[in-house]
């Protein structure tokens, strides 16, 4: 089952469920090498969402700005490689949503503790602003906000459950989006948190 959010944005409900165990094992391996951390924004705020990365590039933020870095600034080592299950899932989901041949080079891993939100923003640090972003939700549910191309445009609320995958590309790639505060709960797969994998093509 899938739900269209826009001409080139759709939710693939439960698409990641057959991959969930392999994804969670991959997440453990990535986080053992590149631990979760709370980044600081250029404005000096500590982000509520805890983040890490894998792949050729990782998204980083500090007082100097946002950028993609081939190395983890915290360890000065390259980000861990994609676990194989990550690439398989991202490719199959992109294809199912009409984007065959998807080859992401970055994956941002987000952890939301209860009460954590992600304010409305655009993803604009990638050189490729047309290739899809593939987002995988694991653990506690969340409400995703899907907006327009200006910050003030009206938003629609999209519930995202464990195993849901969302693919956004082409015309819908630069929409504003965010996540409402995650409600407390306990999920058998992740415990007291929501995990989100976001695959991107940076270069
Ligand atoms: C919609 N993460 O990491 S899914 C992010 O659930 C981010 O952790 C959210 O927004 C999360 O930047 C939302 C990913 C997502 C990424 C790009 C989009 C959704 C998008 C671009 C256009 C519309
Ligand atoms: Fe985003």
mmCIF file of C-alpha atoms and ligand atoms in Angstrom:
data_model
loop_
_atom_site.group_PDB
_atom_site.id
_atom_site.type_symbol
_atom_site.label_atom_id
_atom_site.label_comp_id
_atom_site.label_asym_id
_atom_site.label_seq_id
_atom_site.Cartn_x
_atom_site.Cartn_y
_atom_site.Cartn_z
ATOM 1 C CA UNK A 1 0.000 0.000 0.000
ATOM 2 C CA UNK A 2 1.233 3.524 -0.692
ATOM 3 C CA UNK A 3 -0.081 7.063 -0.290
ATOM 4 C CA UNK A 4 0.782 9.960 -2.608
ATOM 5 C CA UNK A 5 1.792 13.175 -0.791
ATOM 6 C CA UNK A 6 2.634 15.058 -3.983
ATOM 7 C CA UNK A 7 3.394 14.327 -7.647
ATOM 8 C CA UNK A 8 6.811 12.873 -6.712
ATOM 9 C CA UNK A 9 6.436 12.143 -2.996
ATOM 10 C CA UNK A 10 4.917 8.990 -1.569
ATOM 11 C CA UNK A 11 4.659 6.957 1.618
ATOM 12 C CA UNK A 12 5.345 3.232 1.163
ATOM 13 C CA UNK A 13 3.538 1.843 4.201
ATOM 14 C CA UNK A 14 5.486 -0.927 5.964
ATOM 15 C CA UNK A 15 7.982 -1.214 3.104
ATOM 16 C CA UNK A 16 10.939 -1.537 5.503
ATOM 17 C CA UNK A 17 9.354 -4.196 7.761
ATOM 18 C CA UNK A 18 11.115 -7.134 6.028
ATOM 19 C CA UNK A 19 14.415 -5.219 6.389
ATOM 20 C CA UNK A 20 13.890 -4.031 9.976
ATOM 21 C CA UNK A 21 16.130 -6.546 11.759
ATOM 22 C CA UNK A 22 18.984 -6.070 9.271
ATOM 23 C CA UNK A 23 18.581 -2.273 9.414
ATOM 24 C CA UNK A 24 18.704 -2.256 13.225
ATOM 25 C CA UNK A 25 21.820 -4.448 13.214
ATOM 26 C CA UNK A 26 23.363 -2.061 10.674
ATOM 27 C CA UNK A 27 22.448 0.915 12.851
ATOM 28 C CA UNK A 28 24.178 -0.706 15.852
ATOM 29 C CA UNK A 29 27.331 -1.238 13.774
ATOM 30 C CA UNK A 30 27.316 2.348 12.468
ATOM 31 C CA UNK A 31 26.768 3.826 15.926
ATOM 32 C CA UNK A 32 29.581 1.717 17.426
ATOM 33 C CA UNK A 33 31.987 3.472 15.026
ATOM 34 C CA UNK A 34 30.295 6.908 14.853
ATOM 35 C CA UNK A 35 28.301 7.546 18.044
ATOM 36 C CA UNK A 36 25.147 9.653 18.144
ATOM 37 C CA UNK A 37 25.731 13.263 19.106
ATOM 38 C CA UNK A 38 23.782 16.530 19.456
ATOM 39 C CA UNK A 39 25.091 18.963 16.854
ATOM 40 C CA UNK A 40 25.261 22.722 17.408
ATOM 41 C CA UNK A 41 23.569 24.978 14.846
ATOM 42 C CA UNK A 42 25.353 28.002 13.339
ATOM 43 C CA UNK A 43 23.131 30.077 15.647
ATOM 44 C CA UNK A 44 24.534 28.303 18.703
ATOM 45 C CA UNK A 45 21.524 26.095 19.553
ATOM 46 C CA UNK A 46 22.014 22.437 20.483
ATOM 47 C CA UNK A 47 19.815 20.252 18.267
ATOM 48 C CA UNK A 48 17.227 18.086 20.071
ATOM 49 C CA UNK A 49 17.620 15.268 17.541
ATOM 50 C CA UNK A 50 20.748 13.129 18.095
ATOM 51 C CA UNK A 51 22.560 12.383 14.816
ATOM 52 C CA UNK A 52 25.190 10.263 13.133
ATOM 53 C CA UNK A 53 25.964 9.298 9.522
ATOM 54 C CA UNK A 54 27.220 6.578 7.241
ATOM 55 C CA UNK A 55 28.234 6.532 3.594
ATOM 56 C CA UNK A 56 30.741 8.638 1.650
ATOM 57 C CA UNK A 57 29.520 11.910 3.194
ATOM 58 C CA UNK A 58 27.967 12.880 6.512
ATOM 59 C CA UNK A 59 25.831 15.903 7.319
ATOM 60 C CA UNK A 60 27.476 18.128 9.928
ATOM 61 C CA UNK A 61 26.590 21.338 11.697
ATOM 62 C CA UNK A 62 28.637 23.600 13.927
ATOM 63 C CA UNK A 63 29.128 27.326 14.605
ATOM 64 C CA UNK A 64 30.699 27.704 11.127
ATOM 65 C CA UNK A 65 27.671 26.343 9.236
ATOM 66 C CA UNK A 66 26.086 23.249 7.711
ATOM 67 C CA UNK A 67 28.057 21.007 5.347
ATOM 68 C CA UNK A 68 28.709 17.447 4.175
ATOM 69 C CA UNK A 69 32.036 16.060 5.359
ATOM 70 C CA UNK A 70 33.687 12.787 4.226
ATOM 71 C CA UNK A 71 35.080 12.445 7.773
ATOM 72 C CA UNK A 72 33.414 12.364 11.171
ATOM 73 C CA UNK A 73 34.679 15.542 12.875
ATOM 74 C CA UNK A 74 34.410 13.798 16.252
ATOM 75 C CA UNK A 75 36.737 10.886 15.367
ATOM 76 C CA UNK A 76 38.603 12.434 12.374
ATOM 77 C CA UNK A 77 37.903 9.106 10.585
ATOM 78 C CA UNK A 78 35.788 8.488 7.467
ATOM 79 C CA UNK A 79 32.112 7.840 8.244
ATOM 80 C CA UNK A 80 31.305 4.088 8.381
ATOM 81 C CA UNK A 81 30.376 2.507 5.025
ATOM 82 C CA UNK A 82 26.721 1.752 4.252
ATOM 83 C CA UNK A 83 25.672 -1.572 5.743
ATOM 84 C CA UNK A 84 24.547 -3.665 2.708
ATOM 85 C CA UNK A 85 20.912 -3.782 3.891
ATOM 86 C CA UNK A 86 20.801 0.046 3.791
ATOM 87 C CA UNK A 87 21.650 0.173 0.078
ATOM 88 C CA UNK A 88 19.256 -2.669 -0.774
ATOM 89 C CA UNK A 89 16.347 -0.997 0.991
ATOM 90 C CA UNK A 90 17.047 2.497 -0.394
ATOM 91 C CA UNK A 91 17.333 1.197 -3.967
ATOM 92 C CA UNK A 92 14.203 -0.962 -3.792
ATOM 93 C CA UNK A 93 12.123 1.796 -2.179
ATOM 94 C CA UNK A 94 13.242 4.416 -4.706
ATOM 95 C CA UNK A 95 12.414 2.062 -7.556
ATOM 96 C CA UNK A 96 8.975 1.285 -6.097
ATOM 97 C CA UNK A 97 8.310 5.051 -5.983
ATOM 98 C CA UNK A 98 9.368 5.599 -9.621
ATOM 99 C CA UNK A 99 13.088 6.439 -9.225
ATOM 100 C CA UNK A 100 15.046 3.490 -10.665
ATOM 101 C CA UNK A 101 18.846 3.331 -10.380
ATOM 102 C CA UNK A 102 19.032 5.321 -7.120
ATOM 103 C CA UNK A 103 22.562 5.387 -5.691
ATOM 104 C CA UNK A 104 22.706 7.468 -2.495
ATOM 105 C CA UNK A 105 26.103 8.529 -1.143
ATOM 106 C CA UNK A 106 25.022 9.691 2.326
ATOM 107 C CA UNK A 107 22.741 8.491 5.098
ATOM 108 C CA UNK A 108 21.849 10.672 8.074
ATOM 109 C CA UNK A 109 20.726 8.745 11.139
ATOM 110 C CA UNK A 110 18.379 10.645 13.455
ATOM 111 C CA UNK A 111 17.298 9.561 16.947
ATOM 112 C CA UNK A 112 14.247 11.176 18.536
ATOM 113 C CA UNK A 113 13.793 10.731 22.285
ATOM 114 C CA UNK A 114 10.256 11.425 23.608
ATOM 115 C CA UNK A 115 9.443 15.138 23.356
ATOM 116 C CA UNK A 116 11.975 15.702 20.549
ATOM 117 C CA UNK A 117 10.860 17.638 17.476
ATOM 118 C CA UNK A 118 12.461 18.803 14.242
ATOM 119 C CA UNK A 119 11.397 22.271 13.208
ATOM 120 C CA UNK A 120 10.268 23.141 9.679
ATOM 121 C CA UNK A 121 13.206 23.293 7.229
ATOM 122 C CA UNK A 122 14.354 22.489 3.701
ATOM 123 C CA UNK A 123 17.208 20.091 2.870
ATOM 124 C CA UNK A 124 19.427 22.340 0.753
ATOM 125 C CA UNK A 125 22.994 21.287 1.531
ATOM 126 C CA UNK A 126 23.098 18.639 -1.226
ATOM 127 C CA UNK A 127 24.519 19.478 -4.681
ATOM 128 C CA UNK A 128 21.838 17.265 -6.249
ATOM 129 C CA UNK A 129 18.458 18.857 -5.514
ATOM 130 C CA UNK A 130 16.449 16.553 -7.808
ATOM 131 C CA UNK A 131 17.512 13.014 -6.825
ATOM 132 C CA UNK A 132 15.120 11.557 -4.265
ATOM 133 C CA UNK A 133 15.574 11.446 -0.519
ATOM 134 C CA UNK A 134 14.500 8.118 0.974
ATOM 135 C CA UNK A 135 13.435 8.243 4.611
ATOM 136 C CA UNK A 136 12.909 5.157 6.813
ATOM 137 C CA UNK A 137 11.003 5.356 10.117
ATOM 138 C CA UNK A 138 11.752 2.827 12.871
ATOM 139 C CA UNK A 139 10.399 2.528 16.404
ATOM 140 C CA UNK A 140 7.993 5.001 18.001
ATOM 141 C CA UNK A 141 5.490 6.659 15.639
ATOM 142 C CA UNK A 142 5.703 10.334 14.712
ATOM 143 C CA UNK A 143 3.705 12.975 12.915
ATOM 144 C CA UNK A 144 5.520 14.382 9.917
ATOM 145 C CA UNK A 145 4.729 17.892 8.643
ATOM 146 C CA UNK A 146 4.777 18.225 4.865
ATOM 147 C CA UNK A 147 4.694 21.819 3.662
ATOM 148 C CA UNK A 148 5.118 23.858 0.517
ATOM 149 C CA UNK A 149 7.994 25.790 -0.997
ATOM 150 C CA UNK A 150 7.765 28.777 1.348
ATOM 151 C CA UNK A 151 8.066 28.504 5.130
ATOM 152 C CA UNK A 152 4.602 29.989 5.692
ATOM 153 C CA UNK A 153 2.750 27.618 3.327
ATOM 154 C CA UNK A 154 0.168 25.362 4.903
ATOM 155 C CA UNK A 155 1.379 21.947 6.062
ATOM 156 C CA UNK A 156 -0.286 18.549 6.035
ATOM 157 C CA UNK A 157 0.249 16.083 8.878
ATOM 158 C CA UNK A 158 1.389 12.601 7.913
ATOM 159 C CA UNK A 159 1.529 9.836 10.540
ATOM 160 C CA UNK A 160 4.696 7.731 10.169
ATOM 161 C CA UNK A 161 4.879 4.292 11.767
ATOM 162 C CA UNK A 162 7.620 1.715 12.302
ATOM 163 C CA UNK A 163 8.614 0.381 8.879
ATOM 164 C CA UNK A 164 7.188 3.214 6.786
ATOM 165 C CA UNK A 165 9.388 4.560 3.993
ATOM 166 C CA UNK A 166 8.878 7.934 2.346
ATOM 167 C CA UNK A 167 10.438 8.864 -0.997
ATOM 168 C CA UNK A 168 10.614 12.524 -2.081
ATOM 169 C CA UNK A 169 12.196 13.603 -5.325
ATOM 170 C CA UNK A 170 11.948 15.856 -8.336
ATOM 171 C CA UNK A 171 9.281 18.516 -7.973
ATOM 172 C CA UNK A 172 8.700 17.716 -4.264
ATOM 173 C CA UNK A 173 12.360 17.597 -3.247
ATOM 174 C CA UNK A 174 12.605 21.159 -1.900
ATOM 175 C CA UNK A 175 9.441 21.237 0.211
ATOM 176 C CA UNK A 176 9.566 22.483 3.795
ATOM 177 C CA UNK A 177 9.123 19.657 6.294
ATOM 178 C CA UNK A 178 9.460 18.851 9.990
ATOM 179 C CA UNK A 179 8.501 16.423 12.745
ATOM 180 C CA UNK A 180 6.126 17.149 15.676
ATOM 181 C CA UNK A 181 7.322 16.241 19.193
ATOM 182 C CA UNK A 182 7.498 12.446 19.534
ATOM 183 C CA UNK A 183 5.130 11.087 22.212
ATOM 184 C CA UNK A 184 6.563 8.928 24.991
ATOM 185 C CA UNK A 185 6.232 5.184 24.522
ATOM 186 C CA UNK A 186 8.070 1.909 24.339
ATOM 187 C CA UNK A 187 8.574 0.174 21.002
ATOM 188 C CA UNK A 188 9.753 -3.465 20.880
ATOM 189 C CA UNK A 189 12.264 -2.712 18.090
ATOM 190 C CA UNK A 190 13.902 0.455 19.453
ATOM 191 C CA UNK A 191 12.803 0.982 23.055
ATOM 192 C CA UNK A 192 11.965 4.541 24.039
ATOM 193 C CA UNK A 193 12.829 6.308 20.792
ATOM 194 C CA UNK A 194 12.135 6.864 17.106
ATOM 195 C CA UNK A 195 14.966 6.277 14.626
ATOM 196 C CA UNK A 196 14.975 7.761 11.129
ATOM 197 C CA UNK A 197 17.358 6.941 8.301
ATOM 198 C CA UNK A 198 17.517 9.581 5.566
ATOM 199 C CA UNK A 199 19.310 8.619 2.357
ATOM 200 C CA UNK A 200 20.562 11.408 0.115
ATOM 201 C CA UNK A 201 22.553 11.939 -3.030
ATOM 202 C CA UNK A 202 25.010 14.690 -2.148
ATOM 203 C CA UNK A 203 27.432 14.671 -5.146
HETATM 204 C C1 LIG B 1 10.324 15.949 2.720
HETATM 205 N N1 LIG B 1 14.309 14.173 8.851
HETATM 206 O O1 LIG B 1 16.918 14.653 8.470
HETATM 207 S S1 LIG B 1 12.201 12.530 6.938
HETATM 208 C C2 LIG B 1 16.126 15.459 7.950
HETATM 209 O O2 LIG B 1 11.878 12.078 10.219
HETATM 210 C C3 LIG B 1 14.668 15.264 8.158
HETATM 211 O O3 LIG B 1 13.908 12.503 10.797
HETATM 212 C C4 LIG B 1 12.947 13.910 9.202
HETATM 213 O O4 LIG B 1 13.915 16.069 7.726
HETATM 214 C C5 LIG B 1 12.897 12.731 10.124
HETATM 215 O O5 LIG B 1 16.487 16.407 7.244
HETATM 216 C C6 LIG B 1 12.026 13.822 8.075
HETATM 217 C C7 LIG B 1 13.249 13.143 5.675
HETATM 218 C C8 LIG B 1 12.930 14.151 4.642
HETATM 219 C C9 LIG B 1 14.021 14.628 3.985
HETATM 220 C C10 LIG B 1 13.894 15.498 2.927
HETATM 221 C C11 LIG B 1 12.660 15.933 2.488
HETATM 222 C C12 LIG B 1 11.697 14.590 4.237
HETATM 223 C C13 LIG B 1 11.541 15.487 3.153
HETATM 224 C C14 LIG B 1 12.547 16.818 1.375
HETATM 225 C C15 LIG B 1 11.316 17.232 0.951
HETATM 226 C C16 LIG B 1 10.192 16.810 1.631
HETATM 227 FE FE1 LIG B 2 14.964 17.388 6.322
#
